[in-house]
Amino acid sequence: MEMNGTGSWTPSSWKTRPIVQSVTYNDAHSFETSLQKLNRLPPLVTPREIVKLKDELREVARGNAFLLQGGDCAELFDYCTQDMIEAKVKLLLQMSLVLIYGAKKKVVRVARMAGQYAKPRSSPMEVVNGVSMPSFRGDILNSYEADPALREPDPKRLVDAYFHSAATQNYLRAALASGLADLHAPLDWSLGHVRDPSVRDNYQVIVERITDTLEMMRTIGLDTGGGLETVDLFTSHEGLLLEYEQALTRQFKHPSNHHPPPEIPRPVSPVAQQPQKNHRKTSLPTQLPPPLPPTKGYYDTSAHMVWVGDRTRQLTHAHVEFFRGIANPIGVKVGPSMPPSDLVPLLDILNPDREVGKIVLITRYGCDKIAAHLPGHIRAVQNSRHQGTVVWQCDPMHGNGRNATVTMSPGGSTINGSPATAGSTTIKTRRFSDILSELRQALQIHRSHGSYLGGMHLELTGEAVTECVGGAEELTEQDLSLNYATFCDPRLNEKQALELAFLVAGFYRD
Ligand code: PEP
Ligand code: MN
């Protein structure tokens, strides 16, 4: 067997490799029927859109833009509602405005959404309310309901996942095209009850500057002709369930039949550009460069970007084999268990042509481990032929999980998918201060190594959940019981996420 990314690739060549986190379906016939259905259904995203994201990520790799990626840890089919989609989109938009304003960078927005339905689990079994059952592995696989029978993998869920992705993607496109991200509409900038007056005052100053700038642009008409009405929002998820990803991978054969529509000159609003230091010199509307046409090849049309998880990135295993053949931008989670000596061979496999911006290294060490691991990883890339090709993104969530023992209030909260019962219990949380600390250290370490931290990858929700402690409202461990709603990892709520964007934007200004 060929190893390490040599040999011919097909959408199913991953099947010849060892695999972790794989799924066994009891009903082989129903599984085959689902895959055949997925094979016939139309792509969820197009090669042209995927290429557009690649173009933008190239700018991130070069240090000219910032990649903001965020969404739920485990997206549920139940989250496919107008309100929940809108809340997340507005939050990502607001965070990106703060980053554009504060960090003076263009922002590329990628949602963990419209397909983030498969979860790797550290243990195949878990105990819920005293009963042992298969772990919840995401809505694409099994039900979160605490019933051992419903926890068995159900092949019909593969097709349900497609349709929930499609409905989410459809509403995303329609809502953005209809002005959901229209900056003419007022946005809610409140941070809730901010306990620290200095945080509140600093925040207020920035909010006023942003709202004044938008107001001025509207008044003098700089926003006419496009730019303020809509934004691009790309989708992403962990490419864990390879049968699903394979079924949506399509060969793009005929670039010549897919000529781009004639380019309509579209002025770019100053807010979408890197703002000028010298405010007297207002930038003139410029024309967007025409998008590059997609090249021949295989595109995973389940999302614009897919990533390999920290548990599935073994060099000789199935996931890396699948990912090496697709033309999409690829994320790779990089944690403390990645030896620097594996990183360059992994890049050799996934990006042999060294396309700039193709690979996003999503580092997730934990605030007390980053200093020991990130420098070695940066140096390994710098000393290789991949120097300058990768996007470095910090995921300050996954290395900073911790347990809290709290008394849950029945009603608002769920644990492992079941309604909380009264009494004390252990739940997963993260500290806002740890998340911020990992981000700050990532930025400093990149700077001191002559490298560029190009983005952040967050688990967040537009809802007022209480899953992470800290932030301006100073949520405590006991507050977690108020509205603990995640079905997997704890997420930043909308106020914590917005505050984090302000603080990170501040790091770039310093
Ligand atoms: C995740 O992003 O939800 C996840 C499981 O991350 P990681 O692979 O980094 O553990
Ligand atoms: Mn997670």
Short mmCIF file of C-alpha atoms and ligand atoms in Angstrom, two decimals:
data_model
loop_
_atom_site.label_atom_id
_atom_site.label_comp_id
_atom_site.label_asym_id
_atom_site.label_seq_id
_atom_site.Cartn_x
_atom_site.Cartn_y
_atom_site.Cartn_z
CA MET A 1 0.00 0.00 0.00
CA GLU A 2 1.25 3.47 -0.87
CA MET A 3 1.76 5.63 2.18
CA ASN A 4 2.11 9.28 2.96
CA GLY A 5 0.22 10.92 0.16
CA THR A 6 1.77 9.21 -2.81
CA GLY A 7 -0.15 6.96 -5.13
CA SER A 8 -3.31 7.72 -6.99
CA TRP A 9 -6.16 9.40 -5.21
CA THR A 10 -9.86 8.81 -5.72
CA PRO A 11 -12.78 10.05 -3.60
CA SER A 12 -12.85 6.57 -2.05
CA SER A 13 -9.12 5.83 -1.72
CA TRP A 14 -9.39 6.67 2.00
CA LYS A 15 -11.14 3.32 2.41
CA THR A 16 -7.80 1.50 2.00
CA ARG A 17 -6.40 3.22 5.09
CA PRO A 18 -6.84 2.64 8.80
CA ILE A 19 -9.47 4.93 10.28
CA VAL A 20 -10.35 6.21 13.75
CA GLN A 21 -13.76 7.48 14.86
CA SER A 22 -15.42 5.36 12.18
CA VAL A 23 -19.07 4.37 12.28
CA THR A 24 -20.65 0.94 12.02
CA TYR A 25 -24.20 0.93 10.72
CA ASN A 26 -26.31 -2.12 11.48
CA ASP A 27 -28.55 -1.60 8.47
CA ALA A 28 -26.17 -1.88 5.49
CA HIS A 29 -28.97 -1.59 2.92
CA SER A 30 -30.37 1.63 4.33
CA PHE A 31 -26.83 3.03 4.58
CA GLU A 32 -26.22 2.30 0.88
CA THR A 33 -29.57 3.88 -0.04
CA SER A 34 -28.65 7.06 1.84
CA LEU A 35 -25.27 7.31 0.13
CA GLN A 36 -26.82 6.83 -3.31
CA LYS A 37 -29.31 9.57 -2.55
CA LEU A 38 -26.53 11.94 -1.44
CA ASN A 39 -24.62 11.14 -4.61
CA ARG A 40 -27.51 12.34 -6.76
CA LEU A 41 -28.40 15.47 -4.81
CA PRO A 42 -26.98 18.78 -6.03
CA PRO A 43 -23.89 20.36 -4.46
CA LEU A 44 -24.51 22.51 -1.39
CA VAL A 45 -21.82 25.00 -2.42
CA THR A 46 -20.14 25.55 -5.77
CA PRO A 47 -16.49 25.30 -6.87
CA ARG A 48 -16.61 29.00 -7.76
CA GLU A 49 -17.50 29.91 -4.17
CA ILE A 50 -14.82 27.59 -2.83
CA VAL A 51 -12.25 29.26 -5.08
CA LYS A 52 -13.39 32.66 -3.85
CA LEU A 53 -12.73 31.62 -0.27
CA LYS A 54 -9.32 30.33 -1.33
CA ASP A 55 -8.53 33.70 -2.89
CA GLU A 56 -9.45 35.43 0.35
CA LEU A 57 -7.45 33.01 2.48
CA ARG A 58 -4.42 33.75 0.33
CA GLU A 59 -4.68 37.31 1.60
CA VAL A 60 -4.86 36.03 5.17
CA ALA A 61 -1.70 33.95 4.67
CA ARG A 62 0.04 37.06 3.36
CA GLY A 63 -0.89 39.02 6.47
CA ASN A 64 -3.41 41.32 4.78
CA ALA A 65 -6.62 39.96 6.26
CA PHE A 66 -8.01 38.22 9.33
CA LEU A 67 -9.99 34.96 9.40
CA LEU A 68 -12.90 34.88 11.83
CA GLN A 69 -14.40 31.42 12.14
CA GLY A 70 -17.05 30.52 14.66
CA GLY A 71 -20.19 28.64 15.54
CA ASP A 72 -21.48 25.78 17.63
CA CYS A 73 -19.37 22.86 18.78
CA ALA A 74 -22.19 20.50 17.76
CA GLU A 75 -24.76 22.05 15.44
CA LEU A 76 -28.16 20.41 15.92
CA PHE A 77 -30.86 19.98 13.29
CA ASP A 78 -33.05 21.89 15.76
CA TYR A 79 -30.82 24.96 15.30
CA CYS A 80 -32.11 25.30 11.75
CA THR A 81 -34.51 28.11 12.59
CA GLN A 82 -34.74 31.67 11.34
CA ASP A 83 -33.98 33.21 14.73
CA MET A 84 -30.98 31.05 15.54
CA ILE A 85 -29.43 31.45 12.10
CA GLU A 86 -29.95 35.21 12.18
CA ALA A 87 -28.53 35.53 15.69
CA LYS A 88 -25.32 33.77 14.69
CA VAL A 89 -24.90 35.68 11.45
CA LYS A 90 -25.42 39.03 13.15
CA LEU A 91 -22.95 38.13 15.86
CA LEU A 92 -20.27 37.12 13.33
CA LEU A 93 -20.95 40.31 11.41
CA GLN A 94 -20.62 42.49 14.50
CA MET A 95 -17.45 40.75 15.58
CA SER A 96 -16.01 41.26 12.13
CA LEU A 97 -16.84 44.98 12.18
CA VAL A 98 -15.03 45.33 15.47
CA LEU A 99 -12.01 43.50 14.04
CA ILE A 100 -12.03 45.56 10.85
CA TYR A 101 -12.21 48.75 12.86
CA GLY A 102 -9.75 47.81 15.56
CA ALA A 103 -7.25 45.65 13.74
CA LYS A 104 -7.38 47.59 10.45
CA LYS A 105 -7.66 44.39 8.49
CA LYS A 106 -10.15 42.96 6.07
CA VAL A 107 -12.05 40.11 7.69
CA VAL A 108 -12.90 36.78 6.08
CA ARG A 109 -15.96 35.28 7.79
CA VAL A 110 -16.42 31.52 7.99
CA ALA A 111 -19.29 30.02 10.00
CA ARG A 112 -19.11 26.64 11.73
CA MET A 113 -22.59 26.13 10.42
CA ALA A 114 -24.80 24.44 7.83
CA GLY A 115 -23.09 21.07 8.36
CA GLN A 116 -21.24 20.96 11.71
CA TYR A 117 -23.20 17.83 12.63
CA ALA A 118 -20.53 15.16 13.28
CA LYS A 119 -18.55 14.99 16.52
CA PRO A 120 -15.45 12.97 17.40
CA ARG A 121 -15.76 11.57 20.92
CA SER A 122 -13.06 10.50 23.32
CA SER A 123 -15.19 7.59 24.50
CA PRO A 124 -17.72 5.56 22.48
CA MET A 125 -19.93 5.13 25.56
CA GLU A 126 -21.16 7.49 28.24
CA VAL A 127 -23.38 7.30 31.30
CA VAL A 128 -26.49 9.48 31.26
CA ASN A 129 -28.69 9.59 34.35
CA GLY A 130 -27.07 6.39 35.55
CA VAL A 131 -27.63 4.51 32.25
CA SER A 132 -24.73 3.51 30.00
CA MET A 133 -25.31 4.18 26.30
CA PRO A 134 -23.40 5.06 23.11
CA SER A 135 -22.10 8.66 23.21
CA PHE A 136 -23.93 11.31 21.21
CA ARG A 137 -21.83 11.71 18.04
CA GLY A 138 -23.72 14.52 16.40
CA ASP A 139 -27.10 14.75 14.66
CA ILE A 140 -25.71 13.32 11.41
CA LEU A 141 -25.09 10.05 13.27
CA ASN A 142 -27.36 9.44 16.23
CA SER A 143 -29.88 11.13 18.49
CA TYR A 144 -28.90 13.07 21.59
CA GLU A 145 -31.94 11.64 23.35
CA ALA A 146 -30.85 9.60 26.32
CA ASP A 147 -32.20 6.33 24.98
CA PRO A 148 -29.70 3.58 24.15
CA ALA A 149 -31.74 2.54 21.08
CA LEU A 150 -31.83 6.08 19.65
CA ARG A 151 -28.10 6.39 20.24
CA GLU A 152 -27.45 3.71 17.58
CA PRO A 153 -26.16 5.26 14.30
CA ASP A 154 -29.07 5.79 11.91
CA PRO A 155 -28.20 6.00 8.17
CA LYS A 156 -31.27 8.14 7.42
CA ARG A 157 -29.62 10.92 9.35
CA LEU A 158 -27.04 11.32 6.57
CA VAL A 159 -29.77 12.54 4.24
CA ASP A 160 -31.41 14.58 7.02
CA ALA A 161 -28.04 16.27 7.53
CA TYR A 162 -27.92 17.22 3.85
CA PHE A 163 -31.39 18.77 3.96
CA HIS A 164 -30.74 20.67 7.17
CA SER A 165 -27.49 21.95 5.66
CA ALA A 166 -29.36 22.94 2.53
CA ALA A 167 -32.11 24.74 4.47
CA THR A 168 -29.56 26.58 6.60
CA GLN A 169 -27.43 27.47 3.59
CA ASN A 170 -30.51 28.59 1.68
CA TYR A 171 -31.66 30.89 4.45
CA LEU A 172 -28.12 32.22 4.90
CA ARG A 173 -27.93 33.14 1.24
CA ALA A 174 -31.46 34.55 1.09
CA ALA A 175 -31.14 36.53 4.30
CA LEU A 176 -27.78 38.03 3.33
CA ALA A 177 -29.09 38.91 -0.14
CA SER A 178 -32.15 40.52 1.47
CA GLY A 179 -30.14 42.74 3.77
CA LEU A 180 -29.68 40.79 7.02
CA ALA A 181 -26.13 42.12 7.13
CA ASP A 182 -27.22 45.57 5.98
CA LEU A 183 -25.28 48.06 8.03
CA HIS A 184 -28.03 50.61 7.55
CA ALA A 185 -30.00 48.67 10.14
CA PRO A 186 -29.19 49.36 13.78
CA LEU A 187 -27.24 46.65 15.60
CA ASP A 188 -27.48 45.74 19.26
CA TRP A 189 -24.07 46.53 20.71
CA SER A 190 -24.90 46.03 24.39
CA LEU A 191 -22.63 43.86 26.50
CA GLY A 192 -25.24 43.26 29.19
CA HIS A 193 -24.40 44.19 32.75
CA VAL A 194 -20.71 45.07 32.53
CA ARG A 195 -19.29 44.88 36.02
CA ASP A 196 -15.91 46.47 35.41
CA PRO A 197 -16.34 50.23 34.65
CA SER A 198 -13.05 50.46 32.72
CA VAL A 199 -14.13 47.63 30.38
CA ARG A 200 -17.49 49.34 29.92
CA ASP A 201 -15.93 52.75 29.15
CA ASN A 202 -13.36 51.41 26.68
CA TYR A 203 -16.00 49.38 24.97
CA GLN A 204 -18.38 52.32 24.77
CA VAL A 205 -15.76 54.51 23.10
CA ILE A 206 -15.19 51.93 20.36
CA VAL A 207 -18.91 51.32 19.82
CA GLU A 208 -19.46 55.06 19.42
CA ARG A 209 -16.61 55.31 16.92
CA ILE A 210 -17.97 52.44 14.84
CA THR A 211 -21.54 53.75 14.87
CA ASP A 212 -20.30 57.29 14.07
CA THR A 213 -18.24 55.99 11.16
CA LEU A 214 -21.19 54.07 9.74
CA GLU A 215 -23.43 57.09 10.24
CA MET A 216 -20.96 59.39 8.48
CA MET A 217 -20.61 57.00 5.55
CA ARG A 218 -24.37 56.91 5.17
CA THR A 219 -24.68 60.69 5.46
CA ILE A 220 -22.14 61.52 2.81
CA GLY A 221 -23.27 58.69 0.59
CA LEU A 222 -20.06 56.66 0.64
CA ASP A 223 -22.15 53.55 1.07
CA THR A 224 -24.10 53.90 -2.13
CA GLY A 225 -23.51 51.33 -4.81
CA GLY A 226 -23.00 48.28 -2.65
CA GLY A 227 -20.75 47.16 0.12
CA LEU A 228 -22.85 48.02 3.13
CA GLU A 229 -25.82 45.95 2.11
CA THR A 230 -24.35 42.50 2.19
CA VAL A 231 -21.25 40.51 3.06
CA ASP A 232 -19.80 37.13 2.24
CA LEU A 233 -20.22 34.39 4.77
CA PHE A 234 -18.63 31.03 4.04
CA THR A 235 -19.54 27.72 5.69
CA SER A 236 -17.34 25.07 7.31
CA HIS A 237 -17.42 21.92 9.40
CA GLU A 238 -15.16 19.12 10.58
CA GLY A 239 -14.88 16.58 7.76
CA LEU A 240 -15.30 13.63 10.07
CA LEU A 241 -17.82 11.37 8.41
CA LEU A 242 -15.94 10.48 5.25
CA GLU A 243 -18.82 8.58 3.65
CA TYR A 244 -20.84 11.80 3.71
CA GLU A 245 -17.95 13.97 2.47
CA GLN A 246 -17.17 11.49 -0.31
CA ALA A 247 -20.79 11.44 -1.48
CA LEU A 248 -20.76 15.22 -1.87
CA THR A 249 -17.35 15.37 -3.55
CA ARG A 250 -17.76 16.18 -7.21
CA GLN A 251 -15.32 16.34 -10.05
CA PHE A 252 -15.25 19.72 -11.73
CA LYS A 253 -14.27 18.91 -15.30
CA HIS A 254 -15.11 21.73 -17.63
CA PRO A 255 -13.90 25.10 -16.53
CA SER A 256 -14.50 26.38 -20.03
CA ASN A 257 -18.25 25.78 -19.69
CA HIS A 258 -18.36 27.77 -16.53
CA HIS A 259 -17.25 31.18 -17.63
CA PRO A 260 -17.80 33.75 -14.94
CA PRO A 261 -20.67 36.13 -15.56
CA PRO A 262 -19.41 39.45 -16.95
CA GLU A 263 -17.83 41.38 -14.13
CA ILE A 264 -20.03 44.27 -13.05
CA PRO A 265 -17.83 46.99 -11.61
CA ARG A 266 -18.73 47.14 -7.95
CA PRO A 267 -17.32 49.79 -5.68
CA VAL A 268 -15.97 48.49 -2.42
CA SER A 269 -17.08 50.36 0.65
CA PRO A 270 -14.28 51.69 2.82
CA VAL A 271 -15.62 49.63 5.71
CA ALA A 272 -14.84 46.48 3.78
CA GLN A 273 -11.29 47.62 3.16
CA GLN A 274 -8.36 48.14 5.35
CA PRO A 275 -9.20 51.53 6.87
CA GLN A 276 -6.71 54.27 6.22
CA LYS A 277 -4.58 55.58 9.07
CA ASN A 278 -4.88 59.04 7.57
CA HIS A 279 -8.57 59.78 7.68
CA ARG A 280 -8.31 62.81 5.41
CA LYS A 281 -7.44 60.52 2.56
CA THR A 282 -10.67 58.67 1.85
CA SER A 283 -10.08 55.66 -0.35
CA LEU A 284 -11.77 55.81 -3.72
CA PRO A 285 -14.08 52.98 -4.65
CA THR A 286 -12.03 50.34 -6.37
CA GLN A 287 -13.04 47.43 -8.53
CA LEU A 288 -12.88 43.93 -7.12
CA PRO A 289 -10.43 41.74 -9.01
CA PRO A 290 -12.35 39.19 -11.06
CA PRO A 291 -12.54 35.85 -9.28
CA LEU A 292 -10.29 33.15 -10.63
CA PRO A 293 -12.24 30.42 -12.40
CA PRO A 294 -12.27 27.07 -10.64
CA THR A 295 -9.61 24.69 -11.81
CA LYS A 296 -10.28 21.09 -12.73
CA GLY A 297 -10.35 18.76 -9.80
CA TYR A 298 -12.43 17.38 -6.98
CA TYR A 299 -14.39 19.75 -4.77
CA ASP A 300 -16.04 18.69 -1.54
CA THR A 301 -19.31 20.55 -2.05
CA SER A 302 -20.65 19.93 1.49
CA ALA A 303 -19.10 23.24 2.66
CA HIS A 304 -16.62 25.84 1.49
CA MET A 305 -14.00 24.78 4.02
CA VAL A 306 -13.62 21.51 5.89
CA TRP A 307 -11.13 20.67 8.59
CA VAL A 308 -9.38 17.58 9.97
CA GLY A 309 -9.80 17.19 13.71
CA ASP A 310 -7.04 16.76 16.25
CA ARG A 311 -8.01 13.11 16.70
CA THR A 312 -8.07 12.15 13.01
CA ARG A 313 -4.96 13.76 11.49
CA GLN A 314 -2.66 10.69 11.50
CA LEU A 315 -0.36 10.90 8.47
CA THR A 316 -1.12 7.45 7.11
CA HIS A 317 -4.81 7.25 8.02
CA ALA A 318 -8.06 7.67 6.15
CA HIS A 319 -8.88 11.29 6.90
CA VAL A 320 -5.60 12.72 5.66
CA GLU A 321 -5.88 10.50 2.57
CA PHE A 322 -9.33 11.91 1.79
CA PHE A 323 -8.36 15.52 2.42
CA ARG A 324 -5.28 15.43 0.21
CA GLY A 325 -7.41 15.01 -2.88
CA ILE A 326 -9.91 17.85 -2.55
CA ALA A 327 -9.46 21.36 -3.87
CA ASN A 328 -11.15 23.09 -0.91
CA PRO A 329 -9.25 25.08 1.68
CA ILE A 330 -8.42 22.64 4.47
CA GLY A 331 -8.17 23.28 8.18
CA VAL A 332 -5.94 21.10 10.34
CA LYS A 333 -6.34 21.10 14.11
CA VAL A 334 -2.92 21.14 15.73
CA GLY A 335 -2.69 20.30 19.43
CA PRO A 336 0.07 19.46 21.91
CA SER A 337 0.22 15.88 20.63
CA MET A 338 1.50 16.97 17.20
CA PRO A 339 5.30 16.45 17.03
CA PRO A 340 6.87 19.32 15.03
CA SER A 341 8.49 16.63 12.89
CA ASP A 342 5.03 15.50 11.71
CA LEU A 343 3.81 18.93 10.71
CA VAL A 344 5.86 19.39 7.55
CA PRO A 345 5.21 15.84 6.25
CA LEU A 346 1.50 16.56 6.81
CA LEU A 347 1.76 19.76 4.77
CA ASP A 348 3.67 17.87 2.07
CA ILE A 349 0.75 15.45 1.80
CA LEU A 350 -2.10 17.96 2.00
CA ASN A 351 -0.57 20.76 -0.05
CA PRO A 352 2.15 19.33 -2.30
CA ASP A 353 1.89 22.29 -4.69
CA ARG A 354 2.30 24.77 -1.84
CA GLU A 355 -0.74 26.83 -2.70
CA VAL A 356 -0.71 29.92 -0.52
CA GLY A 357 -3.69 29.97 1.89
CA LYS A 358 -4.82 26.42 1.10
CA ILE A 359 -4.02 25.13 4.61
CA VAL A 360 -5.27 26.73 7.80
CA LEU A 361 -3.36 25.47 10.83
CA ILE A 362 -5.84 25.75 13.69
CA THR A 363 -3.70 25.59 16.81
CA ARG A 364 -5.37 24.53 20.08
CA TYR A 365 -2.96 23.87 22.90
CA GLY A 366 -4.42 25.49 26.01
CA CYS A 367 -3.22 28.67 27.68
CA ASP A 368 -0.68 26.85 29.82
CA LYS A 369 0.76 24.77 26.96
CA ILE A 370 0.90 27.14 24.00
CA ALA A 371 4.27 28.60 24.95
CA ALA A 372 5.82 25.12 24.94
CA HIS A 373 4.40 24.02 21.57
CA LEU A 374 3.63 26.87 19.21
CA PRO A 375 7.22 28.11 18.72
CA GLY A 376 8.35 24.66 17.56
CA HIS A 377 5.47 24.40 15.13
CA ILE A 378 6.12 27.87 13.71
CA ARG A 379 9.83 27.13 13.27
CA ALA A 380 9.12 23.79 11.59
CA VAL A 381 7.02 25.55 8.93
CA GLN A 382 9.47 28.43 8.58
CA ASN A 383 12.34 26.03 7.97
CA SER A 384 10.44 24.14 5.31
CA ARG A 385 9.39 24.76 1.73
CA HIS A 386 5.93 25.65 3.12
CA GLN A 387 7.24 28.88 4.62
CA GLY A 388 4.69 31.63 3.97
CA THR A 389 1.99 29.34 2.60
CA VAL A 390 -0.11 28.57 5.68
CA VAL A 391 -2.75 30.53 7.55
CA TRP A 392 -2.15 30.36 11.30
CA GLN A 393 -5.36 30.44 13.27
CA CYS A 394 -5.75 30.20 17.04
CA ASP A 395 -8.51 28.01 18.48
CA PRO A 396 -8.40 29.10 22.13
CA MET A 397 -11.30 26.83 23.06
CA HIS A 398 -10.25 23.20 22.78
CA GLY A 399 -7.17 23.23 24.98
CA ASN A 400 -8.95 25.12 27.74
CA GLY A 401 -11.76 22.79 28.79
CA ARG A 402 -12.22 22.21 32.51
CA ASN A 403 -14.80 20.64 34.77
CA ALA A 404 -17.05 22.56 37.15
CA THR A 405 -19.25 21.05 39.82
CA VAL A 406 -22.52 22.95 39.96
CA THR A 407 -26.06 22.54 41.15
CA MET A 408 -28.16 22.52 38.01
CA SER A 409 -31.52 24.19 37.84
CA PRO A 410 -34.00 21.90 36.08
CA GLY A 411 -35.76 23.62 33.20
CA GLY A 412 -33.29 25.73 31.24
CA SER A 413 -30.33 23.40 31.29
CA THR A 414 -29.35 20.19 29.59
CA ILE A 415 -26.51 17.81 30.28
CA ASN A 416 -25.42 15.43 27.54
CA GLY A 417 -28.72 16.15 25.86
CA SER A 418 -30.95 15.32 28.82
CA PRO A 419 -32.86 17.89 30.84
CA ALA A 420 -30.91 18.65 33.99
CA THR A 421 -32.15 17.03 37.15
CA ALA A 422 -31.78 18.88 40.43
CA GLY A 423 -28.61 18.17 42.40
CA SER A 424 -24.95 18.76 41.98
CA THR A 425 -23.26 17.57 38.84
CA THR A 426 -20.03 17.96 36.88
CA ILE A 427 -20.19 19.87 33.60
CA LYS A 428 -17.65 21.08 31.05
CA THR A 429 -16.81 24.76 30.99
CA ARG A 430 -14.09 27.16 29.83
CA ARG A 431 -12.80 30.35 31.39
CA PHE A 432 -13.00 33.54 29.36
CA SER A 433 -9.65 34.58 30.84
CA ASP A 434 -7.97 31.34 29.62
CA ILE A 435 -9.42 31.84 26.13
CA LEU A 436 -8.17 35.41 26.04
CA SER A 437 -4.79 34.39 27.42
CA GLU A 438 -4.24 31.76 24.71
CA LEU A 439 -5.16 34.31 22.03
CA ARG A 440 -2.83 36.94 23.46
CA GLN A 441 0.05 34.50 23.73
CA ALA A 442 -0.58 33.22 20.19
CA LEU A 443 -0.35 36.75 18.86
CA GLN A 444 2.82 37.53 20.79
CA ILE A 445 4.54 34.26 19.89
CA HIS A 446 3.78 34.75 16.19
CA ARG A 447 5.08 38.32 16.36
CA SER A 448 8.27 37.36 18.10
CA HIS A 449 8.91 34.66 15.48
CA GLY A 450 8.29 36.95 12.52
CA SER A 451 5.07 35.09 11.78
CA TYR A 452 1.46 36.32 11.46
CA LEU A 453 -1.51 35.15 13.52
CA GLY A 454 -4.14 35.28 10.81
CA GLY A 455 -7.31 34.38 12.64
CA MET A 456 -9.31 32.91 15.45
CA HIS A 457 -11.58 29.87 15.60
CA LEU A 458 -14.28 30.03 18.26
CA GLU A 459 -17.18 28.05 19.62
CA LEU A 460 -19.94 30.57 20.08
CA THR A 461 -23.66 31.05 19.80
CA GLY A 462 -25.95 34.01 19.27
CA GLU A 463 -28.02 32.90 22.26
CA ALA A 464 -27.75 34.08 25.88
CA VAL A 465 -26.34 30.79 27.17
CA THR A 466 -24.25 30.38 30.33
CA GLU A 467 -21.59 27.83 29.41
CA CYS A 468 -18.24 29.65 29.76
CA VAL A 469 -17.32 31.54 32.94
CA GLY A 470 -15.99 35.10 33.09
CA GLY A 471 -16.31 37.97 30.64
CA ALA A 472 -17.66 41.43 31.34
CA GLU A 473 -20.71 40.04 33.13
CA GLU A 474 -18.35 37.96 35.27
CA LEU A 475 -20.36 34.75 35.03
CA THR A 476 -19.44 32.40 37.86
CA GLU A 477 -19.49 28.61 37.95
CA GLN A 478 -22.76 28.73 39.82
CA ASP A 479 -24.26 30.95 37.06
CA LEU A 480 -23.60 28.12 34.58
CA SER A 481 -26.78 26.39 35.71
CA LEU A 482 -28.95 29.29 34.46
CA ASN A 483 -28.92 28.34 30.78
CA TYR A 484 -26.44 25.60 30.05
CA ALA A 485 -27.68 24.36 26.68
CA THR A 486 -24.78 22.89 24.72
CA PHE A 487 -24.88 19.33 23.49
CA CYS A 488 -21.12 19.12 23.36
CA ASP A 489 -18.51 21.74 24.31
CA PRO A 490 -19.27 25.01 26.16
CA ARG A 491 -19.68 28.03 23.86
CA LEU A 492 -19.13 31.74 24.31
CA ASN A 493 -22.46 33.53 24.50
CA GLU A 494 -23.14 36.53 22.27
CA LYS A 495 -21.84 39.06 24.78
CA GLN A 496 -18.68 37.13 25.61
CA ALA A 497 -17.97 36.65 21.91
CA LEU A 498 -18.40 40.33 21.12
CA GLU A 499 -16.21 41.33 24.05
CA LEU A 500 -13.55 38.89 22.90
CA ALA A 501 -13.56 40.49 19.44
CA PHE A 502 -12.97 43.89 21.06
CA LEU A 503 -10.10 42.65 23.14
CA VAL A 504 -8.45 40.82 20.24
CA ALA A 505 -8.86 43.86 17.98
CA GLY A 506 -7.06 45.79 20.72
CA PHE A 507 -4.10 43.37 20.62
CA TYR A 508 -3.65 44.13 16.92
CA ARG A 509 -3.71 47.87 17.58
CA ASP A 510 -1.04 47.70 20.29
C1 PEP B 1 -14.04 20.82 17.63
O1 PEP B 1 -13.60 21.74 16.93
O2 PEP B 1 -15.21 20.80 18.07
C2 PEP B 1 -13.13 19.71 18.00
C3 PEP B 1 -13.57 18.51 18.32
O3 PEP B 1 -11.85 20.09 18.00
P1 PEP B 1 -10.48 19.28 18.10
O4 PEP B 1 -10.45 18.35 16.93
O5 PEP B 1 -9.46 20.37 18.02
O6 PEP B 1 -10.47 18.59 19.42
MN MN B 2 -15.80 21.47 20.26
#
